[in-house]
Amino acid sequence: MNALSTILEHKVISIVRGSKPGDTVKIAGALRNGGVKLIEITLNSPNALHSIELVSEAFGDEMVVGAGTVLDQETARAAILAGAKFILSPTVNLETIKMTKRYGAVSIPGAFTPTEILTAYENGGDIIKVFPASIGPGYIKDIRGPLSHIPLLPTGGVTLENIAEFQKVGAVGFGIGSALVDTKHEVNEKYLEDLTRKAEAFVSAIRS
């Protein structure tokens, strides 16, 4: 199964921001135990490329690792060479999309307005990250009116309370940050157990 089909099947992308490499591996394990198979390691995290390498090596096909907060083409290339299978950006950068596609990874550029979303898709974005999605599920529904052919992945504002509604209005996946992984806490046994339970809850919310 390739990265794109895995994203479309499993839907929940856990965003890990600010975690050290050793902790990131532990977090990835807890997420996997809770049924989450997709992890985005943001490149503004400490030694992010090393985290991508470690998680990729530790879990192989059990998890699909991506890089987030990718702002330019060279950073995208470096992340893919480190093991990232998908590249997420907060903005539409056409050169980043081109580089991502050239190296065979899944491109998920971030956009907000209809013009940005269409531009990103027409230039090779596989899935368009709607960011920020804190405006709510109604915005996704409205966008899908004229742009129903474009797969949308709301990020920034998706919670356990509203994820089912985002799915109901047609989102193909969900980028979930601190509502799932809060890296401000110490990564100890209790934290990891709680994280697994939260992961299970998010997965259950889109399966019910």
CSV table of C-alpha atoms in Angstrom, one decimal:
chain,number,residue,atom,x,y,z
A,1,MET,CA,0.0,0.0,0.0
A,2,ASN,CA,1.5,3.4,-1.0
A,3,ALA,CA,1.5,6.5,1.2
A,4,LEU,CA,-1.4,8.2,-0.5
A,5,SER,CA,-3.7,5.3,-0.2
A,6,THR,CA,-2.7,4.8,3.4
A,7,ILE,CA,-3.6,8.5,4.1
A,8,LEU,CA,-6.9,8.1,2.4
A,9,GLU,CA,-7.7,4.9,4.3
A,10,HIS,CA,-6.5,5.8,7.8
A,11,LYS,CA,-7.2,9.6,7.7
A,12,VAL,CA,-5.8,10.7,11.0
A,13,ILE,CA,-2.4,12.4,10.7
A,14,SER,CA,-0.9,13.1,14.1
A,15,ILE,CA,1.2,16.2,14.1
A,16,VAL,CA,4.2,16.1,16.4
A,17,ARG,CA,5.8,19.5,16.9
A,18,GLY,CA,8.7,20.3,19.2
A,19,SER,CA,9.6,16.8,20.4
A,20,LYS,CA,13.2,15.6,20.7
A,21,PRO,CA,14.1,12.5,18.5
A,22,GLY,CA,14.1,10.0,21.3
A,23,ASP,CA,10.8,11.2,22.6
A,24,THR,CA,9.4,11.2,19.1
A,25,VAL,CA,10.0,7.5,18.7
A,26,LYS,CA,8.2,6.8,22.0
A,27,ILE,CA,5.3,9.0,20.9
A,28,ALA,CA,5.1,7.2,17.6
A,29,GLY,CA,4.9,3.9,19.3
A,30,ALA,CA,2.1,5.0,21.5
A,31,LEU,CA,0.2,6.4,18.5
A,32,ARG,CA,0.7,3.1,16.6
A,33,ASN,CA,-0.6,1.2,19.6
A,34,GLY,CA,-3.7,3.3,19.5
A,35,GLY,CA,-4.3,2.7,15.8
A,36,VAL,CA,-2.8,5.8,14.3
A,37,LYS,CA,-0.6,4.9,11.3
A,38,LEU,CA,0.3,8.4,10.1
A,39,ILE,CA,2.7,10.8,11.8
A,40,GLU,CA,3.8,14.3,10.7
A,41,ILE,CA,7.1,15.5,12.3
A,42,THR,CA,7.3,19.2,11.9
A,43,LEU,CA,10.6,20.5,10.7
A,44,ASN,CA,10.7,23.3,13.3
A,45,SER,CA,11.2,20.5,15.9
A,46,PRO,CA,14.7,19.8,17.4
A,47,ASN,CA,16.7,17.6,15.0
A,48,ALA,CA,13.6,16.9,13.0
A,49,LEU,CA,15.3,15.1,10.1
A,50,HIS,CA,16.9,12.7,12.6
A,51,SER,CA,13.5,12.1,14.2
A,52,ILE,CA,12.1,11.2,10.7
A,53,GLU,CA,15.0,8.8,10.2
A,54,LEU,CA,14.5,7.2,13.6
A,55,VAL,CA,10.8,6.7,13.4
A,56,SER,CA,11.0,5.4,9.8
A,57,GLU,CA,13.6,2.9,10.8
A,58,ALA,CA,11.9,1.9,14.0
A,59,PHE,CA,8.4,1.2,12.6
A,60,GLY,CA,8.9,0.5,8.9
A,61,ASP,CA,5.6,-0.2,7.2
A,62,GLU,CA,3.7,0.0,10.5
A,63,MET,CA,3.6,3.8,10.3
A,64,VAL,CA,3.9,6.2,7.4
A,65,VAL,CA,6.1,9.2,8.3
A,66,GLY,CA,5.7,12.6,6.9
A,67,ALA,CA,7.4,16.0,7.3
A,68,GLY,CA,5.4,19.2,8.2
A,69,THR,CA,6.0,22.9,8.2
A,70,VAL,CA,8.0,22.5,4.9
A,71,LEU,CA,8.5,25.9,3.4
A,72,ASP,CA,10.8,25.4,0.5
A,73,GLN,CA,11.9,22.8,-2.1
A,74,GLU,CA,15.3,22.0,-0.6
A,75,THR,CA,13.8,21.3,2.8
A,76,ALA,CA,11.3,19.0,1.1
A,77,ARG,CA,14.1,17.1,-0.6
A,78,ALA,CA,16.1,16.7,2.6
A,79,ALA,CA,13.0,15.4,4.5
A,80,ILE,CA,12.2,12.9,1.7
A,81,LEU,CA,15.8,11.6,1.8
A,82,ALA,CA,15.5,11.2,5.5
A,83,GLY,CA,12.5,9.0,5.1
A,84,ALA,CA,9.4,11.2,4.8
A,85,LYS,CA,6.7,9.8,2.5
A,86,PHE,CA,4.5,12.8,2.5
A,87,ILE,CA,5.2,16.6,2.7
A,88,LEU,CA,2.9,19.1,4.3
A,89,SER,CA,3.2,22.8,4.1
A,90,PRO,CA,1.3,25.7,5.7
A,91,THR,CA,1.3,27.6,2.4
A,92,VAL,CA,1.2,27.1,-1.4
A,93,ASN,CA,4.8,27.0,-2.7
A,94,LEU,CA,4.8,25.6,-6.2
A,95,GLU,CA,8.5,24.7,-6.2
A,96,THR,CA,8.0,22.6,-3.1
A,97,ILE,CA,5.1,20.8,-4.7
A,98,LYS,CA,7.3,20.1,-7.8
A,99,MET,CA,10.2,18.8,-5.7
A,100,THR,CA,7.9,16.6,-3.6
A,101,LYS,CA,6.4,15.0,-6.7
A,102,ARG,CA,9.8,14.6,-8.4
A,103,TYR,CA,10.9,12.5,-5.5
A,104,GLY,CA,7.8,10.4,-5.5
A,105,ALA,CA,6.3,11.6,-2.2
A,106,VAL,CA,2.8,12.8,-1.5
A,107,SER,CA,2.3,16.5,-1.7
A,108,ILE,CA,-0.1,18.2,0.8
A,109,PRO,CA,0.3,22.0,0.5
A,110,GLY,CA,-1.6,24.2,2.8
A,111,ALA,CA,-4.2,26.6,1.4
A,112,PHE,CA,-7.3,28.5,2.7
A,113,THR,CA,-9.1,30.4,0.0
A,114,PRO,CA,-10.8,28.8,-3.0
A,115,THR,CA,-8.2,30.3,-5.3
A,116,GLU,CA,-5.3,29.0,-3.2
A,117,ILE,CA,-6.9,25.6,-3.0
A,118,LEU,CA,-7.5,25.3,-6.7
A,119,THR,CA,-4.0,26.6,-7.5
A,120,ALA,CA,-2.3,24.1,-5.2
A,121,TYR,CA,-4.3,21.2,-6.7
A,122,GLU,CA,-3.8,22.2,-10.3
A,123,ASN,CA,-0.1,22.4,-9.7
A,124,GLY,CA,0.2,18.9,-8.4
A,125,GLY,CA,-1.0,18.8,-4.8
A,126,ASP,CA,-2.4,15.3,-4.1
A,127,ILE,CA,-4.4,16.5,-1.1
A,128,ILE,CA,-4.9,20.1,0.0
A,129,LYS,CA,-4.5,21.0,3.6
A,130,VAL,CA,-7.1,23.5,4.6
A,131,PHE,CA,-5.3,25.6,7.2
A,132,PRO,CA,-6.3,26.9,9.6
A,133,ALA,CA,-9.5,24.9,9.9
A,134,SER,CA,-10.5,26.5,13.2
A,135,ILE,CA,-13.2,28.3,11.2
A,136,GLY,CA,-15.1,25.0,11.4
A,137,PRO,CA,-16.6,22.2,9.3
A,138,GLY,CA,-19.1,24.5,7.6
A,139,TYR,CA,-16.2,26.1,5.7
A,140,ILE,CA,-15.1,22.7,4.3
A,141,LYS,CA,-18.7,22.1,3.3
A,142,ASP,CA,-18.9,25.4,1.5
A,143,ILE,CA,-15.6,24.9,-0.3
A,144,ARG,CA,-16.6,21.4,-1.5
A,145,GLY,CA,-19.7,23.0,-3.2
A,146,PRO,CA,-17.7,24.3,-6.2
A,147,LEU,CA,-14.6,22.3,-5.6
A,148,SER,CA,-15.9,18.8,-4.8
A,149,HIS,CA,-13.2,17.1,-6.9
A,150,ILE,CA,-10.4,18.3,-4.7
A,151,PRO,CA,-9.5,16.2,-1.6
A,152,LEU,CA,-9.4,18.4,1.5
A,153,LEU,CA,-7.6,17.8,4.8
A,154,PRO,CA,-8.5,20.2,7.5
A,155,THR,CA,-5.7,21.0,9.9
A,156,GLY,CA,-5.6,23.4,12.9
A,157,GLY,CA,-8.7,23.2,14.9
A,158,VAL,CA,-9.7,19.5,14.5
A,159,THR,CA,-10.6,18.0,17.9
A,160,LEU,CA,-12.2,14.9,19.2
A,161,GLU,CA,-15.5,16.8,19.5
A,162,ASN,CA,-15.7,17.9,15.9
A,163,ILE,CA,-13.7,15.4,13.8
A,164,ALA,CA,-16.9,13.4,12.9
A,165,GLU,CA,-18.5,16.5,11.6
A,166,PHE,CA,-15.5,17.3,9.5
A,167,GLN,CA,-15.7,13.8,8.1
A,168,LYS,CA,-19.5,14.2,7.5
A,169,VAL,CA,-18.9,17.3,5.3
A,170,GLY,CA,-16.4,15.4,3.1
A,171,ALA,CA,-12.9,15.8,4.5
A,172,VAL,CA,-10.6,13.0,3.3
A,173,GLY,CA,-8.3,13.2,6.3
A,174,PHE,CA,-7.4,15.3,9.4
A,175,GLY,CA,-4.3,16.9,10.6
A,176,ILE,CA,-4.4,16.8,14.4
A,177,GLY,CA,-1.9,18.6,16.6
A,178,SER,CA,-2.1,19.4,20.3
A,179,ALA,CA,-5.6,17.9,20.6
A,180,LEU,CA,-3.8,14.5,20.2
A,181,VAL,CA,-0.1,15.0,20.9
A,182,ASP,CA,0.8,17.8,23.5
A,183,THR,CA,4.6,17.8,23.5
A,184,LYS,CA,4.7,20.2,26.4
A,185,HIS,CA,4.3,17.3,28.9
A,186,GLU,CA,7.0,15.0,30.0
A,187,VAL,CA,7.1,11.8,27.9
A,188,ASN,CA,6.7,9.2,30.7
A,189,GLU,CA,4.8,6.0,31.0
A,190,LYS,CA,1.5,7.6,32.0
A,191,TYR,CA,1.8,10.2,29.2
A,192,LEU,CA,2.3,7.4,26.6
A,193,GLU,CA,-0.6,5.4,28.0
A,194,ASP,CA,-2.9,8.4,27.9
A,195,LEU,CA,-1.7,9.1,24.3
A,196,THR,CA,-2.6,5.6,23.2
A,197,ARG,CA,-6.1,6.1,24.6
A,198,LYS,CA,-6.5,9.4,22.9
A,199,ALA,CA,-5.3,7.9,19.6
A,200,GLU,CA,-7.9,5.1,20.0
A,201,ALA,CA,-10.6,7.7,20.6
A,202,PHE,CA,-9.8,9.7,17.5
A,203,VAL,CA,-9.7,6.5,15.4
A,204,SER,CA,-13.0,5.3,16.9
A,205,ALA,CA,-14.6,8.7,16.2
A,206,ILE,CA,-14.2,8.4,12.4
A,207,ARG,CA,-15.1,4.7,12.3
A,208,SER,CA,-18.4,4.9,14.1
